[in-house]
């Protein structure tokens, strides 16, 4: 109670809107904003289904926030399956990224040299939390299939998380020690993504992945599942290679197609770049978010 009141006093003096971005903030920030009489915007970045008869979820997602910000229509649709959720409170704003285009050939060669990848190897990069829903075991298994087929693959997985030991064990079981490395968190992750031949995203639950958008903004082809917002924004074969959410075989086949076909990689990379540059920039995201925050600042919570 003391923490809530202390935050409420701070919010009342300094804030027009409170933005809640992490689960642990939903309660403290939501209660504090309500006590202070300041509107709260709760941000959801993955598909989440509130429990209809669970009072705590009704408070957390329904009563406390003035509005919910989601980055995919798929998240909005799932929220609307809950009977007490008000549609007027849910706002879809897609993520935005820079779109600087592909690295020059010289920069790409130098970057790959620095990270220990030879020009002959196909660099496949995954990046994100090492969590169950990211399903990096699919990445490991798909790379194992490529290695068995004698493709010269160098796989790199960037990130930290609770599934690290399980992923390392799977790499060992598949005898991929020379082909698949976990790098941990990297300050230069965007450079790794830009220098990749392919970026993968096998998630079972996503909104719109920034890693996917960052790869597209660098004209790097993406192989992904259609979970969350990917299926509503992108088209398989035009701007992404996309598998059904729960079909590993299709994901592995999409990845092998990308590895085999340089022309396809270039076409997909260009298609992804075009859609990011046209619709998914920082400027587009900022404009939409500013409009929403401005409307909330002049409303009552």
PDB file of C-alpha atoms in Angstrom:
ATOM      1  CA  UNK A   1       0.000   0.000   0.000  1.00  0.00           C
ATOM      2  CA  UNK A   2       2.833   2.377   0.876  1.00  0.00           C
ATOM      3  CA  UNK A   3       4.486   1.803  -2.511  1.00  0.00           C
ATOM      4  CA  UNK A   4       1.214   2.427  -4.352  1.00  0.00           C
ATOM      5  CA  UNK A   5       0.601   5.694  -2.494  1.00  0.00           C
ATOM      6  CA  UNK A   6       4.177   6.875  -3.030  1.00  0.00           C
ATOM      7  CA  UNK A   7       3.941   6.205  -6.766  1.00  0.00           C
ATOM      8  CA  UNK A   8       0.476   7.796  -6.874  1.00  0.00           C
ATOM      9  CA  UNK A   9       1.837  11.009  -5.366  1.00  0.00           C
ATOM     10  CA  UNK A  10       4.656  11.092  -7.912  1.00  0.00           C
ATOM     11  CA  UNK A  11       2.256  10.401 -10.771  1.00  0.00           C
ATOM     12  CA  UNK A  12      -0.173  13.110  -9.651  1.00  0.00           C
ATOM     13  CA  UNK A  13       2.595  15.740  -9.614  1.00  0.00           C
ATOM     14  CA  UNK A  14       4.353  14.838 -12.855  1.00  0.00           C
ATOM     15  CA  UNK A  15       2.340  12.643 -15.223  1.00  0.00           C
ATOM     16  CA  UNK A  16      -0.446  13.215 -17.720  1.00  0.00           C
ATOM     17  CA  UNK A  17      -0.538   9.514 -18.710  1.00  0.00           C
ATOM     18  CA  UNK A  18       1.103   6.426 -17.155  1.00  0.00           C
ATOM     19  CA  UNK A  19       2.353   3.760 -19.595  1.00  0.00           C
ATOM     20  CA  UNK A  20       2.539   0.218 -18.210  1.00  0.00           C
ATOM     21  CA  UNK A  21       4.838  -2.056 -20.223  1.00  0.00           C
ATOM     22  CA  UNK A  22       5.686  -5.019 -17.976  1.00  0.00           C
ATOM     23  CA  UNK A  23       3.469  -7.490 -16.145  1.00  0.00           C
ATOM     24  CA  UNK A  24       4.895  -6.550 -12.758  1.00  0.00           C
ATOM     25  CA  UNK A  25       4.032  -2.900 -13.479  1.00  0.00           C
ATOM     26  CA  UNK A  26       0.396  -3.604 -14.299  1.00  0.00           C
ATOM     27  CA  UNK A  27      -0.652  -3.785 -10.651  1.00  0.00           C
ATOM     28  CA  UNK A  28       1.537  -1.152  -9.002  1.00  0.00           C
ATOM     29  CA  UNK A  29       1.327   1.339 -11.853  1.00  0.00           C
ATOM     30  CA  UNK A  30      -2.342   0.679 -12.539  1.00  0.00           C
ATOM     31  CA  UNK A  31      -3.380   1.130  -8.913  1.00  0.00           C
ATOM     32  CA  UNK A  32      -1.174   4.201  -8.502  1.00  0.00           C
ATOM     33  CA  UNK A  33      -2.604   5.832 -11.632  1.00  0.00           C
ATOM     34  CA  UNK A  34      -6.135   5.096 -10.476  1.00  0.00           C
ATOM     35  CA  UNK A  35      -5.428   6.608  -7.039  1.00  0.00           C
ATOM     36  CA  UNK A  36      -3.850   9.672  -8.650  1.00  0.00           C
ATOM     37  CA  UNK A  37      -6.716  10.198 -11.089  1.00  0.00           C
ATOM     38  CA  UNK A  38      -4.362   9.880 -14.068  1.00  0.00           C
ATOM     39  CA  UNK A  39      -5.156   7.688 -17.105  1.00  0.00           C
ATOM     40  CA  UNK A  40      -3.052   4.531 -17.554  1.00  0.00           C
ATOM     41  CA  UNK A  41      -2.126   2.890 -20.855  1.00  0.00           C
ATOM     42  CA  UNK A  42      -1.351  -0.833 -20.575  1.00  0.00           C
ATOM     43  CA  UNK A  43       0.839  -2.222 -23.366  1.00  0.00           C
ATOM     44  CA  UNK A  44       0.561  -5.865 -24.461  1.00  0.00           C
ATOM     45  CA  UNK A  45       3.170  -7.187 -26.908  1.00  0.00           C
ATOM     46  CA  UNK A  46       1.992 -10.809 -27.203  1.00  0.00           C
ATOM     47  CA  UNK A  47      -1.315 -12.591 -27.571  1.00  0.00           C
ATOM     48  CA  UNK A  48      -2.792 -13.013 -24.107  1.00  0.00           C
ATOM     49  CA  UNK A  49      -6.233 -14.315 -23.156  1.00  0.00           C
ATOM     50  CA  UNK A  50      -7.580 -12.903 -19.857  1.00  0.00           C
ATOM     51  CA  UNK A  51      -9.545 -15.417 -17.797  1.00  0.00           C
ATOM     52  CA  UNK A  52     -13.226 -14.324 -17.968  1.00  0.00           C
ATOM     53  CA  UNK A  53     -14.155 -15.418 -14.442  1.00  0.00           C
ATOM     54  CA  UNK A  54     -10.909 -14.432 -12.727  1.00  0.00           C
ATOM     55  CA  UNK A  55     -11.401 -11.237 -10.734  1.00  0.00           C
ATOM     56  CA  UNK A  56      -7.705 -10.347 -10.738  1.00  0.00           C
ATOM     57  CA  UNK A  57      -7.542 -10.410 -14.549  1.00  0.00           C
ATOM     58  CA  UNK A  58     -10.682  -8.306 -14.743  1.00  0.00           C
ATOM     59  CA  UNK A  59      -9.004  -5.689 -12.560  1.00  0.00           C
ATOM     60  CA  UNK A  60      -5.604  -5.891 -14.262  1.00  0.00           C
ATOM     61  CA  UNK A  61      -6.820  -5.700 -17.868  1.00  0.00           C
ATOM     62  CA  UNK A  62     -10.300  -4.230 -17.522  1.00  0.00           C
ATOM     63  CA  UNK A  63     -10.816  -1.903 -14.552  1.00  0.00           C
ATOM     64  CA  UNK A  64      -7.416  -0.339 -13.858  1.00  0.00           C
ATOM     65  CA  UNK A  65      -6.127   0.742 -17.289  1.00  0.00           C
ATOM     66  CA  UNK A  66      -7.902   3.467 -19.211  1.00  0.00           C
ATOM     67  CA  UNK A  67      -6.738   1.957 -22.502  1.00  0.00           C
ATOM     68  CA  UNK A  68      -4.794  -1.014 -23.853  1.00  0.00           C
ATOM     69  CA  UNK A  69      -2.126  -0.642 -26.534  1.00  0.00           C
ATOM     70  CA  UNK A  70      -1.400  -3.716 -28.674  1.00  0.00           C
ATOM     71  CA  UNK A  71       0.939  -4.140 -31.625  1.00  0.00           C
ATOM     72  CA  UNK A  72      -1.128  -6.581 -33.668  1.00  0.00           C
ATOM     73  CA  UNK A  73      -4.760  -7.050 -34.644  1.00  0.00           C
ATOM     74  CA  UNK A  74      -4.430 -10.688 -33.501  1.00  0.00           C
ATOM     75  CA  UNK A  75      -3.925  -9.498 -29.907  1.00  0.00           C
ATOM     76  CA  UNK A  76      -6.978  -7.245 -30.117  1.00  0.00           C
ATOM     77  CA  UNK A  77      -9.151 -10.084 -31.455  1.00  0.00           C
ATOM     78  CA  UNK A  78      -8.063 -12.413 -28.640  1.00  0.00           C
ATOM     79  CA  UNK A  79      -8.755  -9.787 -25.990  1.00  0.00           C
ATOM     80  CA  UNK A  80     -12.212  -9.221 -27.439  1.00  0.00           C
ATOM     81  CA  UNK A  81     -13.101 -12.876 -26.802  1.00  0.00           C
ATOM     82  CA  UNK A  82     -13.333 -11.903 -23.106  1.00  0.00           C
ATOM     83  CA  UNK A  83     -16.961 -10.837 -22.378  1.00  0.00           C
ATOM     84  CA  UNK A  84     -16.116  -7.877 -20.140  1.00  0.00           C
ATOM     85  CA  UNK A  85     -13.461  -6.353 -22.400  1.00  0.00           C
ATOM     86  CA  UNK A  86     -14.542  -3.018 -23.935  1.00  0.00           C
ATOM     87  CA  UNK A  87     -13.522  -2.683 -27.585  1.00  0.00           C
ATOM     88  CA  UNK A  88     -13.204   1.112 -27.331  1.00  0.00           C
ATOM     89  CA  UNK A  89     -10.306   0.679 -24.883  1.00  0.00           C
ATOM     90  CA  UNK A  90      -8.109  -1.357 -27.273  1.00  0.00           C
ATOM     91  CA  UNK A  91      -5.837   0.454 -29.747  1.00  0.00           C
ATOM     92  CA  UNK A  92      -3.631  -1.218 -32.368  1.00  0.00           C
ATOM     93  CA  UNK A  93      -0.335   0.528 -33.116  1.00  0.00           C
ATOM     94  CA  UNK A  94       2.192  -1.505 -35.076  1.00  0.00           C
ATOM     95  CA  UNK A  95       5.844  -1.411 -34.030  1.00  0.00           C
ATOM     96  CA  UNK A  96       8.232   0.741 -36.015  1.00  0.00           C
ATOM     97  CA  UNK A  97      11.946   0.486 -36.826  1.00  0.00           C
ATOM     98  CA  UNK A  98      14.621   2.216 -38.865  1.00  0.00           C
ATOM     99  CA  UNK A  99      14.964   1.011 -42.455  1.00  0.00           C
ATOM    100  CA  UNK A 100      18.538   1.830 -43.517  1.00  0.00           C
ATOM    101  CA  UNK A 101      18.690  -0.908 -46.155  1.00  0.00           C
ATOM    102  CA  UNK A 102      21.271  -3.613 -46.677  1.00  0.00           C
ATOM    103  CA  UNK A 103      24.883  -3.426 -45.599  1.00  0.00           C
ATOM    104  CA  UNK A 104      27.399  -2.719 -48.324  1.00  0.00           C
ATOM    105  CA  UNK A 105      29.246  -5.798 -49.549  1.00  0.00           C
ATOM    106  CA  UNK A 106      32.441  -4.556 -47.890  1.00  0.00           C
ATOM    107  CA  UNK A 107      30.761  -3.944 -44.509  1.00  0.00           C
ATOM    108  CA  UNK A 108      29.066  -7.321 -44.629  1.00  0.00           C
ATOM    109  CA  UNK A 109      32.321  -9.147 -45.357  1.00  0.00           C
ATOM    110  CA  UNK A 110      34.151  -7.280 -42.600  1.00  0.00           C
ATOM    111  CA  UNK A 111      31.401  -7.866 -40.043  1.00  0.00           C
ATOM    112  CA  UNK A 112      31.220 -11.578 -40.778  1.00  0.00           C
ATOM    113  CA  UNK A 113      34.976 -11.834 -40.542  1.00  0.00           C
ATOM    114  CA  UNK A 114      34.872 -10.196 -37.132  1.00  0.00           C
ATOM    115  CA  UNK A 115      32.279 -12.660 -35.812  1.00  0.00           C
ATOM    116  CA  UNK A 116      34.065 -15.697 -37.227  1.00  0.00           C
ATOM    117  CA  UNK A 117      31.852 -16.578 -40.196  1.00  0.00           C
ATOM    118  CA  UNK A 118      33.536 -17.430 -43.486  1.00  0.00           C
ATOM    119  CA  UNK A 119      32.262 -16.163 -46.866  1.00  0.00           C
ATOM    120  CA  UNK A 120      31.322 -19.744 -47.807  1.00  0.00           C
ATOM    121  CA  UNK A 121      28.987 -20.224 -44.841  1.00  0.00           C
ATOM    122  CA  UNK A 122      25.287 -19.427 -44.759  1.00  0.00           C
ATOM    123  CA  UNK A 123      24.805 -17.239 -41.671  1.00  0.00           C
ATOM    124  CA  UNK A 124      21.389 -17.855 -40.085  1.00  0.00           C
ATOM    125  CA  UNK A 125      20.561 -15.680 -37.071  1.00  0.00           C
ATOM    126  CA  UNK A 126      17.882 -15.879 -34.404  1.00  0.00           C
ATOM    127  CA  UNK A 127      17.571 -13.225 -31.704  1.00  0.00           C
ATOM    128  CA  UNK A 128      15.357 -12.772 -28.657  1.00  0.00           C
ATOM    129  CA  UNK A 129      14.618 -14.122 -25.210  1.00  0.00           C
ATOM    130  CA  UNK A 130      15.535 -17.751 -24.705  1.00  0.00           C
ATOM    131  CA  UNK A 131      11.990 -18.616 -23.666  1.00  0.00           C
ATOM    132  CA  UNK A 132       9.659 -21.526 -24.396  1.00  0.00           C
ATOM    133  CA  UNK A 133       7.282 -19.467 -26.557  1.00  0.00           C
ATOM    134  CA  UNK A 134      10.164 -18.391 -28.824  1.00  0.00           C
ATOM    135  CA  UNK A 135      10.545 -22.083 -29.712  1.00  0.00           C
ATOM    136  CA  UNK A 136      14.269 -21.996 -30.472  1.00  0.00           C
ATOM    137  CA  UNK A 137      14.248 -25.807 -30.442  1.00  0.00           C
ATOM    138  CA  UNK A 138      12.730 -25.532 -33.926  1.00  0.00           C
ATOM    139  CA  UNK A 139      15.720 -23.456 -34.995  1.00  0.00           C
ATOM    140  CA  UNK A 140      18.128 -26.081 -33.653  1.00  0.00           C
ATOM    141  CA  UNK A 141      16.258 -28.959 -35.287  1.00  0.00           C
ATOM    142  CA  UNK A 142      15.962 -27.178 -38.649  1.00  0.00           C
ATOM    143  CA  UNK A 143      19.703 -26.431 -38.650  1.00  0.00           C
ATOM    144  CA  UNK A 144      20.389 -30.104 -37.850  1.00  0.00           C
ATOM    145  CA  UNK A 145      18.391 -31.055 -40.956  1.00  0.00           C
ATOM    146  CA  UNK A 146      20.436 -28.619 -43.066  1.00  0.00           C
ATOM    147  CA  UNK A 147      23.738 -29.930 -41.719  1.00  0.00           C
ATOM    148  CA  UNK A 148      22.699 -33.515 -42.474  1.00  0.00           C
ATOM    149  CA  UNK A 149      22.026 -32.371 -46.039  1.00  0.00           C
ATOM    150  CA  UNK A 150      25.573 -30.929 -46.207  1.00  0.00           C
ATOM    151  CA  UNK A 151      24.647 -27.252 -46.394  1.00  0.00           C
ATOM    152  CA  UNK A 152      27.464 -25.011 -45.069  1.00  0.00           C
ATOM    153  CA  UNK A 153      25.512 -23.452 -42.208  1.00  0.00           C
ATOM    154  CA  UNK A 154      26.648 -21.133 -39.410  1.00  0.00           C
ATOM    155  CA  UNK A 155      23.756 -20.606 -36.973  1.00  0.00           C
ATOM    156  CA  UNK A 156      23.893 -17.972 -34.236  1.00  0.00           C
ATOM    157  CA  UNK A 157      21.322 -17.386 -31.502  1.00  0.00           C
ATOM    158  CA  UNK A 158      21.513 -14.040 -29.686  1.00  0.00           C
ATOM    159  CA  UNK A 159      19.874 -13.571 -26.300  1.00  0.00           C
ATOM    160  CA  UNK A 160      19.523 -14.684 -22.701  1.00  0.00           C
ATOM    161  CA  UNK A 161      16.815 -16.526 -20.839  1.00  0.00           C
ATOM    162  CA  UNK A 162      15.688 -19.488 -18.828  1.00  0.00           C
ATOM    163  CA  UNK A 163      15.808 -21.949 -21.726  1.00  0.00           C
ATOM    164  CA  UNK A 164      19.552 -21.525 -22.330  1.00  0.00           C
ATOM    165  CA  UNK A 165      20.586 -24.848 -20.776  1.00  0.00           C
ATOM    166  CA  UNK A 166      17.858 -26.754 -22.607  1.00  0.00           C
ATOM    167  CA  UNK A 167      18.926 -25.224 -25.928  1.00  0.00           C
ATOM    168  CA  UNK A 168      22.586 -26.037 -25.274  1.00  0.00           C
ATOM    169  CA  UNK A 169      21.628 -29.633 -24.468  1.00  0.00           C
ATOM    170  CA  UNK A 170      19.684 -29.886 -27.714  1.00  0.00           C
ATOM    171  CA  UNK A 171      22.634 -28.493 -29.692  1.00  0.00           C
ATOM    172  CA  UNK A 172      24.860 -31.138 -28.068  1.00  0.00           C
ATOM    173  CA  UNK A 173      22.373 -33.941 -28.769  1.00  0.00           C
ATOM    174  CA  UNK A 174      22.179 -32.930 -32.427  1.00  0.00           C
ATOM    175  CA  UNK A 175      26.001 -32.751 -32.640  1.00  0.00           C
ATOM    176  CA  UNK A 176      25.922 -29.162 -33.870  1.00  0.00           C
ATOM    177  CA  UNK A 177      28.835 -27.800 -31.827  1.00  0.00           C
ATOM    178  CA  UNK A 178      30.669 -26.624 -34.972  1.00  0.00           C
ATOM    179  CA  UNK A 179      27.575 -25.097 -36.564  1.00  0.00           C
ATOM    180  CA  UNK A 180      25.369 -23.574 -33.863  1.00  0.00           C
ATOM    181  CA  UNK A 181      26.502 -21.054 -31.231  1.00  0.00           C
ATOM    182  CA  UNK A 182      24.700 -19.174 -28.471  1.00  0.00           C
ATOM    183  CA  UNK A 183      26.219 -15.709 -28.169  1.00  0.00           C
ATOM    184  CA  UNK A 184      24.331 -14.338 -25.141  1.00  0.00           C
ATOM    185  CA  UNK A 185      22.990 -10.798 -25.230  1.00  0.00           C
ATOM    186  CA  UNK A 186      24.812  -8.550 -27.691  1.00  0.00           C
ATOM    187  CA  UNK A 187      24.996  -4.764 -27.772  1.00  0.00           C
ATOM    188  CA  UNK A 188      25.734  -5.082 -31.487  1.00  0.00           C
ATOM    189  CA  UNK A 189      22.772  -7.408 -32.186  1.00  0.00           C
ATOM    190  CA  UNK A 190      21.518  -5.193 -35.006  1.00  0.00           C
ATOM    191  CA  UNK A 191      24.849  -5.588 -36.798  1.00  0.00           C
ATOM    192  CA  UNK A 192      24.632  -9.383 -36.540  1.00  0.00           C
ATOM    193  CA  UNK A 193      21.122  -9.236 -37.975  1.00  0.00           C
ATOM    194  CA  UNK A 194      22.217  -6.926 -40.805  1.00  0.00           C
ATOM    195  CA  UNK A 195      25.089  -9.240 -41.777  1.00  0.00           C
ATOM    196  CA  UNK A 196      22.967 -12.409 -41.784  1.00  0.00           C
ATOM    197  CA  UNK A 197      21.884 -14.280 -44.894  1.00  0.00           C
ATOM    198  CA  UNK A 198      18.625 -15.296 -43.166  1.00  0.00           C
ATOM    199  CA  UNK A 199      16.898 -14.360 -39.899  1.00  0.00           C
ATOM    200  CA  UNK A 200      14.519 -16.864 -38.286  1.00  0.00           C
ATOM    201  CA  UNK A 201      11.590 -16.413 -35.924  1.00  0.00           C
ATOM    202  CA  UNK A 202       9.873 -19.724 -35.051  1.00  0.00           C
ATOM    203  CA  UNK A 203       7.725 -18.315 -32.209  1.00  0.00           C
ATOM    204  CA  UNK A 204       4.462 -19.835 -31.051  1.00  0.00           C
ATOM    205  CA  UNK A 205       3.288 -16.486 -29.630  1.00  0.00           C
ATOM    206  CA  UNK A 206       4.208 -13.043 -30.946  1.00  0.00           C
ATOM    207  CA  UNK A 207       2.712  -9.656 -31.530  1.00  0.00           C
ATOM    208  CA  UNK A 208       4.957  -8.009 -34.097  1.00  0.00           C
ATOM    209  CA  UNK A 209       8.601  -8.906 -33.523  1.00  0.00           C
ATOM    210  CA  UNK A 210      11.083  -6.036 -33.639  1.00  0.00           C
ATOM    211  CA  UNK A 211      13.771  -8.527 -34.713  1.00  0.00           C
ATOM    212  CA  UNK A 212      11.672  -9.422 -37.750  1.00  0.00           C
ATOM    213  CA  UNK A 213      11.163  -5.756 -38.628  1.00  0.00           C
ATOM    214  CA  UNK A 214      14.833  -4.901 -38.068  1.00  0.00           C
ATOM    215  CA  UNK A 215      15.885  -7.705 -40.417  1.00  0.00           C
ATOM    216  CA  UNK A 216      13.424  -6.508 -43.048  1.00  0.00           C
ATOM    217  CA  UNK A 217      14.682  -2.949 -42.634  1.00  0.00           C
ATOM    218  CA  UNK A 218      18.104  -4.309 -43.625  1.00  0.00           C
ATOM    219  CA  UNK A 219      16.749  -6.305 -46.603  1.00  0.00           C
ATOM    220  CA  UNK A 220      17.560  -9.573 -44.829  1.00  0.00           C
ATOM    221  CA  UNK A 221      15.029 -12.322 -45.659  1.00  0.00           C
ATOM    222  CA  UNK A 222      13.005 -13.695 -42.743  1.00  0.00           C
ATOM    223  CA  UNK A 223      11.705 -17.224 -42.196  1.00  0.00           C
ATOM    224  CA  UNK A 224       8.978 -17.168 -39.551  1.00  0.00           C
ATOM    225  CA  UNK A 225       5.739 -18.644 -38.322  1.00  0.00           C
ATOM    226  CA  UNK A 226       2.498 -16.772 -38.869  1.00  0.00           C
ATOM    227  CA  UNK A 227       1.866 -16.322 -35.136  1.00  0.00           C
ATOM    228  CA  UNK A 228       0.466 -13.009 -33.945  1.00  0.00           C
ATOM    229  CA  UNK A 229       0.723 -10.102 -36.324  1.00  0.00           C
ATOM    230  CA  UNK A 230       3.015 -11.653 -38.940  1.00  0.00           C
ATOM    231  CA  UNK A 231       0.102 -13.231 -40.766  1.00  0.00           C
ATOM    232  CA  UNK A 232      -1.866  -9.985 -40.929  1.00  0.00           C
ATOM    233  CA  UNK A 233       0.934  -7.780 -42.256  1.00  0.00           C
ATOM    234  CA  UNK A 234       3.060 -10.028 -44.463  1.00  0.00           C
ATOM    235  CA  UNK A 235       2.525 -12.487 -47.324  1.00  0.00           C
ATOM    236  CA  UNK A 236       4.344 -15.790 -47.658  1.00  0.00           C
ATOM    237  CA  UNK A 237       6.598 -15.764 -50.693  1.00  0.00           C
ATOM    238  CA  UNK A 238       6.400 -12.011 -51.220  1.00  0.00           C
ATOM    239  CA  UNK A 239       7.968 -10.329 -48.187  1.00  0.00           C
ATOM    240  CA  UNK A 240       8.598 -13.261 -45.825  1.00  0.00           C
ATOM    241  CA  UNK A 241       8.762 -17.054 -45.918  1.00  0.00           C
ATOM    242  CA  UNK A 242       6.066 -18.016 -43.444  1.00  0.00           C
ATOM    243  CA  UNK A 243       5.001 -21.351 -41.998  1.00  0.00           C
ATOM    244  CA  UNK A 244       1.876 -22.319 -40.083  1.00  0.00           C
ATOM    245  CA  UNK A 245       2.298 -21.630 -36.377  1.00  0.00           C
ATOM    246  CA  UNK A 246       2.395 -25.286 -35.296  1.00  0.00           C
ATOM    247  CA  UNK A 247       3.975 -26.956 -38.343  1.00  0.00           C
ATOM    248  CA  UNK A 248       7.685 -27.599 -37.798  1.00  0.00           C
ATOM    249  CA  UNK A 249       8.030 -29.462 -41.101  1.00  0.00           C
ATOM    250  CA  UNK A 250       6.757 -26.469 -43.036  1.00  0.00           C
ATOM    251  CA  UNK A 251       9.087 -24.138 -41.132  1.00  0.00           C
ATOM    252  CA  UNK A 252      12.092 -26.391 -41.890  1.00  0.00           C
ATOM    253  CA  UNK A 253      11.148 -26.592 -45.571  1.00  0.00           C
ATOM    254  CA  UNK A 254      10.799 -22.800 -45.802  1.00  0.00           C
ATOM    255  CA  UNK A 255      14.253 -22.412 -44.274  1.00  0.00           C
ATOM    256  CA  UNK A 256      15.788 -24.931 -46.689  1.00  0.00           C
ATOM    257  CA  UNK A 257      14.207 -23.104 -49.634  1.00  0.00           C
ATOM    258  CA  UNK A 258      15.798 -19.866 -48.474  1.00  0.00           C
ATOM    259  CA  UNK A 259      19.201 -21.528 -48.019  1.00  0.00           C
ATOM    260  CA  UNK A 260      19.109 -23.080 -51.501  1.00  0.00           C
ATOM    261  CA  UNK A 261      17.823 -20.108 -53.505  1.00  0.00           C
ATOM    262  CA  UNK A 262      19.804 -16.856 -53.537  1.00  0.00           C
ATOM    263  CA  UNK A 263      17.329 -15.224 -55.915  1.00  0.00           C
ATOM    264  CA  UNK A 264      14.483 -15.998 -53.527  1.00  0.00           C
ATOM    265  CA  UNK A 265      16.440 -14.527 -50.628  1.00  0.00           C
ATOM    266  CA  UNK A 266      16.988 -11.302 -52.528  1.00  0.00           C
ATOM    267  CA  UNK A 267      13.333 -11.096 -53.584  1.00  0.00           C
ATOM    268  CA  UNK A 268      12.006 -11.744 -50.076  1.00  0.00           C
ATOM    269  CA  UNK A 269      14.526  -9.333 -48.568  1.00  0.00           C
ATOM    270  CA  UNK A 270      13.465  -6.574 -50.922  1.00  0.00           C
ATOM    271  CA  UNK A 271       9.766  -7.233 -50.357  1.00  0.00           C
ATOM    272  CA  UNK A 272      10.197  -7.057 -46.588  1.00  0.00           C
ATOM    273  CA  UNK A 273      12.196  -3.856 -46.875  1.00  0.00           C
ATOM    274  CA  UNK A 274       9.535  -2.184 -48.995  1.00  0.00           C
ATOM    275  CA  UNK A 275       6.701  -2.897 -46.568  1.00  0.00           C
ATOM    276  CA  UNK A 276       8.721  -1.763 -43.536  1.00  0.00           C
ATOM    277  CA  UNK A 277       9.785   1.452 -45.244  1.00  0.00           C
ATOM    278  CA  UNK A 278       6.222   2.196 -46.345  1.00  0.00           C
ATOM    279  CA  UNK A 279       4.235   1.251 -43.223  1.00  0.00           C
ATOM    280  CA  UNK A 280       6.366   0.279 -40.231  1.00  0.00           C
ATOM    281  CA  UNK A 281       8.806   3.109 -39.551  1.00  0.00           C
ATOM    282  CA  UNK A 282       9.520   4.871 -36.268  1.00  0.00           C
ATOM    283  CA  UNK A 283       7.782   7.934 -37.677  1.00  0.00           C
ATOM    284  CA  UNK A 284       4.548   6.049 -38.393  1.00  0.00           C
ATOM    285  CA  UNK A 285       4.553   4.440 -34.957  1.00  0.00           C
ATOM    286  CA  UNK A 286       5.348   7.711 -33.170  1.00  0.00           C
ATOM    287  CA  UNK A 287       2.578   9.617 -34.951  1.00  0.00           C
ATOM    288  CA  UNK A 288      -0.039   7.020 -33.977  1.00  0.00           C
ATOM    289  CA  UNK A 289       1.196   6.792 -30.388  1.00  0.00           C
ATOM    290  CA  UNK A 290       1.320  10.566 -29.909  1.00  0.00           C
ATOM    291  CA  UNK A 291      -2.239  10.858 -31.160  1.00  0.00           C
ATOM    292  CA  UNK A 292      -3.413   8.217 -28.679  1.00  0.00           C
ATOM    293  CA  UNK A 293      -1.508   9.714 -25.720  1.00  0.00           C
ATOM    294  CA  UNK A 294      -2.776  13.192 -26.519  1.00  0.00           C
ATOM    295  CA  UNK A 295      -6.381  11.985 -26.497  1.00  0.00           C
ATOM    296  CA  UNK A 296      -5.817  10.181 -23.186  1.00  0.00           C
ATOM    297  CA  UNK A 297      -4.166  13.174 -21.508  1.00  0.00           C
ATOM    298  CA  UNK A 298      -7.364  15.175 -22.024  1.00  0.00           C
ATOM    299  CA  UNK A 299      -9.671  12.429 -20.797  1.00  0.00           C
ATOM    300  CA  UNK A 300     -10.623  11.197 -17.345  1.00  0.00           C
ATOM    301  CA  UNK A 301      -9.388   7.732 -16.254  1.00  0.00           C
TER     302      UNK A 301
END
